[in-house]
Amino acid sequence: MFPARLPWGTTYAVNLTSDASGIGSWKEEQFIKALHERKWMGLDNTRPLMPPMSMMPAIKMSDDELKAIFAYLKTTTPVKNIAPQAVLLPPAASKS
Ligand code: HEM
């Protein structure tokens, strides 16, 4: 687990394995949206993806590159692990 304590709170690196507690039930479009539009879980009406992830080079990858990563992640051994919820301080906590 990778906790990042930052001025806007603490975020935790997530489970990217193929388990349901990871990206097992995600659709490809969700994965691309999560990174390109910086939306939590790649869904509309969710909070923004926070640092350090929102500053990672991965967000600048092309659709095709992200599709390739997503396809690979779907082949990984499922690992059940629910990362702790981010603790966001105001004003980050009120953003959506
Ligand atoms: C190619 C490399 C990477 C990919 C494809 C990737 C992908 C993702 C995705 C899709 C999420 C969103 C998960 C969700 O919404 O449930 C996420 C979150 C996160 N990632 Fe990464 N990640 C990568 C590398 C990294 C690295 C190197 C770090 C740490 C140095 C990191 C730290 C985080 C953190 C802290 C979050 C949670 C952010 C939040 O709570 O808003 N990631 N990552």
PDB file of C-alpha atoms and ligand atoms in Angstrom:
ATOM      1  CA  MET A   1       0.000   0.000   0.000  1.00  0.00           C
ATOM      2  CA  PHE A   2       1.215   3.499  -0.816  1.00  0.00           C
ATOM      3  CA  PRO A   3      -0.192   6.220   1.468  1.00  0.00           C
ATOM      4  CA  ALA A   4       0.530   9.751   0.268  1.00  0.00           C
ATOM      5  CA  ARG A   5       0.071  12.494   2.866  1.00  0.00           C
ATOM      6  CA  LEU A   6      -0.463  15.742   1.041  1.00  0.00           C
ATOM      7  CA  PRO A   7      -1.803  19.228   1.861  1.00  0.00           C
ATOM      8  CA  TRP A   8      -5.269  18.182   0.644  1.00  0.00           C
ATOM      9  CA  GLY A   9      -5.364  14.927   2.626  1.00  0.00           C
ATOM     10  CA  THR A  10      -4.147  11.336   2.396  1.00  0.00           C
ATOM     11  CA  THR A  11      -4.638   9.119  -0.641  1.00  0.00           C
ATOM     12  CA  TYR A  12      -3.861   5.426  -1.039  1.00  0.00           C
ATOM     13  CA  ALA A  13      -2.748   3.578  -4.158  1.00  0.00           C
ATOM     14  CA  VAL A  14      -5.531   1.267  -5.281  1.00  0.00           C
ATOM     15  CA  ASN A  15      -5.932  -2.387  -6.216  1.00  0.00           C
ATOM     16  CA  LEU A  16      -5.433  -2.710  -9.969  1.00  0.00           C
ATOM     17  CA  THR A  17      -5.661  -6.506 -10.127  1.00  0.00           C
ATOM     18  CA  SER A  18      -8.488  -8.332 -11.900  1.00  0.00           C
ATOM     19  CA  ASP A  19     -10.320  -8.997  -8.616  1.00  0.00           C
ATOM     20  CA  ALA A  20     -13.767  -7.463  -8.062  1.00  0.00           C
ATOM     21  CA  SER A  21     -12.183  -5.337  -5.321  1.00  0.00           C
ATOM     22  CA  GLY A  22      -9.824  -4.031  -8.019  1.00  0.00           C
ATOM     23  CA  ILE A  23     -10.664  -3.328 -11.653  1.00  0.00           C
ATOM     24  CA  GLY A  24     -12.277  -6.738 -12.268  1.00  0.00           C
ATOM     25  CA  SER A  25     -15.698  -5.304 -13.014  1.00  0.00           C
ATOM     26  CA  TRP A  26     -14.465  -2.140 -14.737  1.00  0.00           C
ATOM     27  CA  LYS A  27     -15.111  -1.447 -18.397  1.00  0.00           C
ATOM     28  CA  GLU A  28     -12.326  -0.198 -20.642  1.00  0.00           C
ATOM     29  CA  GLU A  29     -14.044   3.204 -21.008  1.00  0.00           C
ATOM     30  CA  GLN A  30     -14.028   3.598 -17.230  1.00  0.00           C
ATOM     31  CA  PHE A  31     -10.286   3.045 -17.040  1.00  0.00           C
ATOM     32  CA  ILE A  32      -9.653   5.638 -19.753  1.00  0.00           C
ATOM     33  CA  LYS A  33     -12.038   8.137 -18.146  1.00  0.00           C
ATOM     34  CA  ALA A  34     -10.439   7.654 -14.721  1.00  0.00           C
ATOM     35  CA  LEU A  35      -7.072   8.686 -16.100  1.00  0.00           C
ATOM     36  CA  HIS A  36      -7.912  11.107 -18.906  1.00  0.00           C
ATOM     37  CA  GLU A  37     -10.723  12.932 -17.127  1.00  0.00           C
ATOM     38  CA  ARG A  38      -9.307  12.290 -13.656  1.00  0.00           C
ATOM     39  CA  LYS A  39     -12.556  10.868 -12.327  1.00  0.00           C
ATOM     40  CA  TRP A  40     -12.614   8.456  -9.408  1.00  0.00           C
ATOM     41  CA  MET A  41     -13.491   4.957 -10.666  1.00  0.00           C
ATOM     42  CA  GLY A  42     -13.937   6.463 -14.133  1.00  0.00           C
ATOM     43  CA  LEU A  43     -17.531   7.369 -13.370  1.00  0.00           C
ATOM     44  CA  ASP A  44     -19.367  10.671 -13.814  1.00  0.00           C
ATOM     45  CA  ASN A  45     -20.440  12.433 -10.625  1.00  0.00           C
ATOM     46  CA  THR A  46     -17.533  11.079  -8.612  1.00  0.00           C
ATOM     47  CA  ARG A  47     -14.743  12.989  -6.912  1.00  0.00           C
ATOM     48  CA  PRO A  48     -11.625  13.984  -8.832  1.00  0.00           C
ATOM     49  CA  LEU A  49      -8.670  11.645  -8.953  1.00  0.00           C
ATOM     50  CA  MET A  50      -6.189  13.114  -6.498  1.00  0.00           C
ATOM     51  CA  PRO A  51      -2.386  13.386  -6.405  1.00  0.00           C
ATOM     52  CA  PRO A  52      -0.023  11.726  -6.760  1.00  0.00           C
ATOM     53  CA  MET A  53      -2.064   9.744  -9.324  1.00  0.00           C
ATOM     54  CA  SER A  54      -3.483  12.835 -11.005  1.00  0.00           C
ATOM     55  CA  MET A  55       0.096  13.918 -11.789  1.00  0.00           C
ATOM     56  CA  MET A  56       1.388  10.534 -13.000  1.00  0.00           C
ATOM     57  CA  PRO A  57       2.668  10.128 -16.576  1.00  0.00           C
ATOM     58  CA  ALA A  58      -0.056   7.495 -17.029  1.00  0.00           C
ATOM     59  CA  ILE A  59      -2.668  10.229 -17.424  1.00  0.00           C
ATOM     60  CA  LYS A  60      -0.869  11.451 -20.562  1.00  0.00           C
ATOM     61  CA  MET A  61      -0.891   8.050 -22.258  1.00  0.00           C
ATOM     62  CA  SER A  62      -2.927   7.629 -25.434  1.00  0.00           C
ATOM     63  CA  ASP A  63      -6.204   5.710 -25.527  1.00  0.00           C
ATOM     64  CA  ASP A  64      -4.398   2.831 -27.241  1.00  0.00           C
ATOM     65  CA  GLU A  65      -1.691   2.703 -24.568  1.00  0.00           C
ATOM     66  CA  LEU A  66      -4.275   2.719 -21.781  1.00  0.00           C
ATOM     67  CA  LYS A  67      -6.292   0.021 -23.573  1.00  0.00           C
ATOM     68  CA  ALA A  68      -3.155  -2.158 -23.689  1.00  0.00           C
ATOM     69  CA  ILE A  69      -2.489  -1.610 -19.964  1.00  0.00           C
ATOM     70  CA  PHE A  70      -6.117  -2.316 -19.129  1.00  0.00           C
ATOM     71  CA  ALA A  71      -6.080  -5.542 -21.177  1.00  0.00           C
ATOM     72  CA  TYR A  72      -2.944  -6.633 -19.323  1.00  0.00           C
ATOM     73  CA  LEU A  73      -4.384  -5.756 -15.900  1.00  0.00           C
ATOM     74  CA  LYS A  74      -7.433  -7.886 -16.701  1.00  0.00           C
ATOM     75  CA  THR A  75      -5.107 -10.907 -17.067  1.00  0.00           C
ATOM     76  CA  THR A  76      -3.510 -10.483 -13.628  1.00  0.00           C
ATOM     77  CA  THR A  77      -4.122 -12.885 -10.764  1.00  0.00           C
ATOM     78  CA  PRO A  78      -7.040 -11.528  -8.745  1.00  0.00           C
ATOM     79  CA  VAL A  79      -6.001 -10.217  -5.353  1.00  0.00           C
ATOM     80  CA  LYS A  80      -8.729  -9.284  -2.922  1.00  0.00           C
ATOM     81  CA  ASN A  81      -7.737  -6.000  -1.329  1.00  0.00           C
ATOM     82  CA  ILE A  82      -9.800  -2.935  -0.641  1.00  0.00           C
ATOM     83  CA  ALA A  83      -7.511   0.050  -0.235  1.00  0.00           C
ATOM     84  CA  PRO A  84      -8.403   2.507   2.534  1.00  0.00           C
ATOM     85  CA  GLN A  85     -10.634   5.414   1.563  1.00  0.00           C
ATOM     86  CA  ALA A  86      -8.826   8.665   0.852  1.00  0.00           C
ATOM     87  CA  VAL A  87      -9.123  11.228   3.612  1.00  0.00           C
ATOM     88  CA  LEU A  88      -9.633  14.540   1.833  1.00  0.00           C
ATOM     89  CA  LEU A  89      -9.411  17.880   3.589  1.00  0.00           C
ATOM     90  CA  PRO A  90     -11.431  20.942   2.498  1.00  0.00           C
ATOM     91  CA  PRO A  91     -11.646  22.244  -0.209  1.00  0.00           C
ATOM     92  CA  ALA A  92     -10.668  18.976  -1.999  1.00  0.00           C
ATOM     93  CA  ALA A  93     -13.361  17.103  -0.039  1.00  0.00           C
ATOM     94  CA  SER A  94     -16.141  19.192  -1.576  1.00  0.00           C
ATOM     95  CA  LYS A  95     -15.000  18.874  -5.224  1.00  0.00           C
ATOM     96  CA  SER A  96     -16.900  16.566  -7.565  1.00  0.00           C
TER      97      SER A  96
HETATM   98  C1  HEM B   1       1.012   2.881 -15.240  1.00  0.00           C
HETATM   99  C2  HEM B   1       0.947   3.093 -13.917  1.00  0.00           C
HETATM  100  C3  HEM B   1      -0.352   3.375 -13.175  1.00  0.00           C
HETATM  101  C4  HEM B   1      -1.650   3.169 -13.559  1.00  0.00           C
HETATM  102  C5  HEM B   1      -2.182   2.596 -14.887  1.00  0.00           C
HETATM  103  C6  HEM B   1      -2.489   3.615 -12.466  1.00  0.00           C
HETATM  104  C7  HEM B   1      -3.865   3.596 -12.471  1.00  0.00           C
HETATM  105  C8  HEM B   1      -4.685   4.101 -11.466  1.00  0.00           C
HETATM  106  C9  HEM B   1      -6.127   4.179 -11.525  1.00  0.00           C
HETATM  107  C10 HEM B   1      -6.998   3.699 -12.697  1.00  0.00           C
HETATM  108  C11 HEM B   1      -6.543   4.751 -10.379  1.00  0.00           C
HETATM  109  C12 HEM B   1      -8.009   5.056 -10.013  1.00  0.00           C
HETATM  110  C13 HEM B   1      -8.586   3.939  -9.193  1.00  0.00           C
HETATM  111  C14 HEM B   1     -10.040   4.197  -8.838  1.00  0.00           C
HETATM  112  O1  HEM B   1     -10.630   5.221  -9.224  1.00  0.00           O
HETATM  113  O2  HEM B   1     -10.611   3.322  -8.141  1.00  0.00           O
HETATM  114  C15 HEM B   1      -5.379   5.027  -9.561  1.00  0.00           C
HETATM  115  C16 HEM B   1      -5.386   5.604  -8.307  1.00  0.00           C
HETATM  116  C17 HEM B   1      -4.275   5.900  -7.568  1.00  0.00           C
HETATM  117  N1  HEM B   1      -2.955   5.677  -7.922  1.00  0.00           N
HETATM  118 FE1  HEM B   1      -2.346   4.929  -9.685  1.00  0.00          FE
HETATM  119  N2  HEM B   1      -1.691   4.053 -11.441  1.00  0.00           N
HETATM  120  C18 HEM B   1      -0.368   3.935 -11.833  1.00  0.00           C
HETATM  121  C19 HEM B   1       0.740   4.276 -11.101  1.00  0.00           C
HETATM  122  C20 HEM B   1       0.738   4.828  -9.837  1.00  0.00           C
HETATM  123  C21 HEM B   1       1.916   5.156  -9.053  1.00  0.00           C
HETATM  124  C22 HEM B   1       3.349   4.953  -9.544  1.00  0.00           C
HETATM  125  C23 HEM B   1       1.478   5.676  -7.868  1.00  0.00           C
HETATM  126  C24 HEM B   1       2.261   6.165  -6.677  1.00  0.00           C
HETATM  127  C25 HEM B   1       3.447   6.737  -6.739  1.00  0.00           C
HETATM  128  C26 HEM B   1       0.031   5.660  -7.895  1.00  0.00           C
HETATM  129  C27 HEM B   1      -0.789   6.109  -6.878  1.00  0.00           C
HETATM  130  C28 HEM B   1      -2.154   6.144  -6.900  1.00  0.00           C
HETATM  131  C29 HEM B   1      -2.975   6.699  -5.839  1.00  0.00           C
HETATM  132  C30 HEM B   1      -2.485   7.306  -4.523  1.00  0.00           C
HETATM  133  C31 HEM B   1      -4.309   6.551  -6.253  1.00  0.00           C
HETATM  134  C32 HEM B   1      -5.549   6.997  -5.485  1.00  0.00           C
HETATM  135  C33 HEM B   1      -5.842   8.456  -5.848  1.00  0.00           C
HETATM  136  C34 HEM B   1      -7.098   8.990  -5.175  1.00  0.00           C
HETATM  137  O3  HEM B   1      -7.439   8.527  -4.073  1.00  0.00           O
HETATM  138  O4  HEM B   1      -7.732   9.899  -5.748  1.00  0.00           O
HETATM  139  N3  HEM B   1      -0.381   5.150  -9.097  1.00  0.00           N
HETATM  140  N4  HEM B   1      -4.253   4.628 -10.257  1.00  0.00           N
END
